[in-house]
CSV table of C-alpha atoms in Angstrom, one decimal:
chain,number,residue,atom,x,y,z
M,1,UNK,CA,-29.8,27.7,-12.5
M,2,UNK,CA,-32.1,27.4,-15.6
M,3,UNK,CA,-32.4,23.7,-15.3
M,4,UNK,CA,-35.8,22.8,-15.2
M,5,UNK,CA,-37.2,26.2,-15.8
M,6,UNK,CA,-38.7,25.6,-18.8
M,7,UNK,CA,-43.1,25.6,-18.9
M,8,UNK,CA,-43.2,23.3,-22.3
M,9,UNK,CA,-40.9,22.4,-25.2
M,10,UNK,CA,-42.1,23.2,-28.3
M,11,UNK,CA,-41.4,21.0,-31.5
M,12,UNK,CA,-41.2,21.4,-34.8
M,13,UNK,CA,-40.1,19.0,-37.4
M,14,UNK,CA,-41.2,17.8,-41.0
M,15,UNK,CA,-39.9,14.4,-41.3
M,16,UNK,CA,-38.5,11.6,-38.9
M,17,UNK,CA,-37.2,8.2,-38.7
M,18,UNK,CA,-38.7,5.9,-37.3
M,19,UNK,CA,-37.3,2.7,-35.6
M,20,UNK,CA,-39.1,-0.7,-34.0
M,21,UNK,CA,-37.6,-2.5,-31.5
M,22,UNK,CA,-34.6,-0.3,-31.5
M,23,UNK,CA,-32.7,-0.3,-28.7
M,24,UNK,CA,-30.5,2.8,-26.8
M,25,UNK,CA,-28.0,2.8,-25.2
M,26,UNK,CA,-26.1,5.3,-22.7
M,27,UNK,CA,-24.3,7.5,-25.1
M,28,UNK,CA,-27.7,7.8,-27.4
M,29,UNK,CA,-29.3,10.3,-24.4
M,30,UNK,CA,-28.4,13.2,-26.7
M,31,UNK,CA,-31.3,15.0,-27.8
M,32,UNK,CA,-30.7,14.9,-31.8
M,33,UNK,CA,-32.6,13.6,-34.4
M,34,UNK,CA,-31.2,10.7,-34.9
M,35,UNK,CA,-32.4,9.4,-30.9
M,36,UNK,CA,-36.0,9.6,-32.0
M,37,UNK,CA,-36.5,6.1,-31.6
M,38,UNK,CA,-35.0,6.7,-27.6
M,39,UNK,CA,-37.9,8.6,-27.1
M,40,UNK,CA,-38.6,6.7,-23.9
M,41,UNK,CA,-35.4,7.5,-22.7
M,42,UNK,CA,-35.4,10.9,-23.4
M,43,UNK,CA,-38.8,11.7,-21.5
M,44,UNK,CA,-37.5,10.3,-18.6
M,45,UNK,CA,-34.3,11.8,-19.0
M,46,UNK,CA,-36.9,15.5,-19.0
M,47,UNK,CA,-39.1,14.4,-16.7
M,48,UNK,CA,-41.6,13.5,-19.3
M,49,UNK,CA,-42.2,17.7,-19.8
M,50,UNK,CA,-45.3,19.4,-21.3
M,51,UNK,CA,-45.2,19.1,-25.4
M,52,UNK,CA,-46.8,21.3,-28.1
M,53,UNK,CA,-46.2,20.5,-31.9
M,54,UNK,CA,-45.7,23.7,-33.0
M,55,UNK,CA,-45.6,22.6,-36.5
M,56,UNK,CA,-45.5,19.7,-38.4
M,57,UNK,CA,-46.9,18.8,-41.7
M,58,UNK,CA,-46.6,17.8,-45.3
M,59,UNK,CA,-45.2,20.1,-48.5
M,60,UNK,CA,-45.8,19.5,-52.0
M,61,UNK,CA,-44.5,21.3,-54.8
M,62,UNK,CA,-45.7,24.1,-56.1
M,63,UNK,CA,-47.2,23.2,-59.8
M,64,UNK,CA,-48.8,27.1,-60.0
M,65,UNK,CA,-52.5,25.1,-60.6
M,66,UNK,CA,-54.7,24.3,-58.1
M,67,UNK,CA,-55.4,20.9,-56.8
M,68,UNK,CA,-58.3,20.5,-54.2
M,69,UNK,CA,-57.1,17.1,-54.0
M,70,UNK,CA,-54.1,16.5,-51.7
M,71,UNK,CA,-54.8,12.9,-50.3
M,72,UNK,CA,-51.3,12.2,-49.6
M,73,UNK,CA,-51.4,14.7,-46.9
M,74,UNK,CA,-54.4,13.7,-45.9
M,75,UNK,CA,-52.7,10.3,-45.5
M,76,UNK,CA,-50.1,12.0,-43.6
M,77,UNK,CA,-52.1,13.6,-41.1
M,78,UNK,CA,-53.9,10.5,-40.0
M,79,UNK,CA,-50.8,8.6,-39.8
M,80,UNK,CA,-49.1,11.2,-37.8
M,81,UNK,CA,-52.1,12.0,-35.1
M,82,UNK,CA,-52.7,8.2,-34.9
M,83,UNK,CA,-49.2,7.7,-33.9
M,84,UNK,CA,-49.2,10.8,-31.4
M,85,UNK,CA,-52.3,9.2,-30.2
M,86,UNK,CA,-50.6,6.4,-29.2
M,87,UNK,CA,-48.0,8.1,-27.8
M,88,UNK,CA,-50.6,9.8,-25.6
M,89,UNK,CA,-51.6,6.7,-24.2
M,90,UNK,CA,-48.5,5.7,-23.5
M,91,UNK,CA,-48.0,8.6,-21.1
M,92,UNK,CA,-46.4,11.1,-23.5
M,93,UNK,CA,-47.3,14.5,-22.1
M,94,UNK,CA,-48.8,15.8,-25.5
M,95,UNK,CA,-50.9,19.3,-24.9
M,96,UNK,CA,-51.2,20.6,-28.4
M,97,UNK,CA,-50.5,19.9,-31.8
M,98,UNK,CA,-50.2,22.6,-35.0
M,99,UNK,CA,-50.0,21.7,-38.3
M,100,UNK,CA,-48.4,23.8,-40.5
M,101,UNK,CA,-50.0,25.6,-42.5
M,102,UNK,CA,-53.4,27.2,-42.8
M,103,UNK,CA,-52.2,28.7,-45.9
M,104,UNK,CA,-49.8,28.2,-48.5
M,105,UNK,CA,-47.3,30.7,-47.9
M,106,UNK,CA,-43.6,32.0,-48.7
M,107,UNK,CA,-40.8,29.2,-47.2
M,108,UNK,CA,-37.3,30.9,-46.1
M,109,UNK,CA,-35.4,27.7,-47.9
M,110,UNK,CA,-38.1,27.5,-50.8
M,111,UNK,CA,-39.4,30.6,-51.5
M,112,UNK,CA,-42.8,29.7,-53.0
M,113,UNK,CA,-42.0,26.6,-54.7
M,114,UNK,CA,-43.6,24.1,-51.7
M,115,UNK,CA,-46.7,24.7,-50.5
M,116,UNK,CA,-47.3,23.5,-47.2
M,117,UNK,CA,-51.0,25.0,-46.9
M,118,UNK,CA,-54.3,23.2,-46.4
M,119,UNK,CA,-55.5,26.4,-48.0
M,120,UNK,CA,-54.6,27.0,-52.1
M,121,UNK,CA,-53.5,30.3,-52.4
M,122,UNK,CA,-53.1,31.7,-55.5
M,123,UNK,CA,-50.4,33.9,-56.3
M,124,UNK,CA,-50.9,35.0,-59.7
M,125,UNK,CA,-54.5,36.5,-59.5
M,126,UNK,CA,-55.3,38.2,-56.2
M,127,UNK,CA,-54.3,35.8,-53.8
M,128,UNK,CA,-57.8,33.8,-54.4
M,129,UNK,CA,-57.7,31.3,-51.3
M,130,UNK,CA,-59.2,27.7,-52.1
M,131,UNK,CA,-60.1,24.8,-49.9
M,132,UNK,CA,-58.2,21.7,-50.3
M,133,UNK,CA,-59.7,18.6,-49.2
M,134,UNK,CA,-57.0,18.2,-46.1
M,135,UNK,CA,-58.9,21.4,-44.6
M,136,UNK,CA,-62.7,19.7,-44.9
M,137,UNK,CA,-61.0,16.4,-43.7
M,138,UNK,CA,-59.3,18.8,-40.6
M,139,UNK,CA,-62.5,20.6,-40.4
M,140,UNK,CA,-64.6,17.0,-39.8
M,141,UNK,CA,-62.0,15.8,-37.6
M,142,UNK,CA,-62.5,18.9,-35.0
M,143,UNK,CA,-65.8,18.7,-34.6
């Protein structure tokens, strides 16, 4: 009765793995992690369904001093769009992508030991909020 009743599916994930010329086979049409490289399969399986990335981005451990400098998620986030890109073009029904986070912020796993923010907050006087570069980069690439 519910089959196909979904609007979108919404995504989140952190890391993958990533496979080239990988092949599937019937029994891989599971919808796990370890099928990402059946993607293919998979959308056709769906019906190739509307997508949002609801979040997706790149942690880095919490050192308690600031660093505007976060290149390796910079690095990250050009990989990652480049390859949704591609996907896009492909036919992948992409309508929305969110990276997470605007803001370092409190982690139900880590507590405050990752920060995941393109946004320095610090915690130990007032909450002072700092640019990192990832949010001028992210700021260039929207407009």
């Amino acid at each position: 009765m519910v089959k196909g009743s979904y609007d979108f599916i919404g995504l989140n994930y952190y890391s993958a793995k990533y496979a080239q010329n990988a092949t599937c086979s019937h029994n891989q049409l599971g919808l796990r992690f370890s099928t990402d490289s059946c993607v293919d399969l998979t959308l056709k399986k769906l019906n190739n369904p509307v997508i949002y990335i609801t979040e997706n981005g790149y942690s880095e451990l919490n050192t308690g001093k600031f660093s505007k400098h976060d290149n390796n998620r910079i690095k990250y986030f050009v990989d990652h769009l480049s390859s949704l890109q591609r996907a896009i073009k492909r036919g992948a029904n992409v309508k929305g992508y969110f990276a997470w986070s605007l803001l370092d912020n409190f982690e139900w796993a880590d507590g405050y030991t990752i920060r995941f923010g393109i946004v320095y907050v610090d915690y130990n006087h007032g909450l002072t909020r700092r640019l990192k570069d990832s949010a001028t980069w992210f700021k260039q690439l929207l407009h």
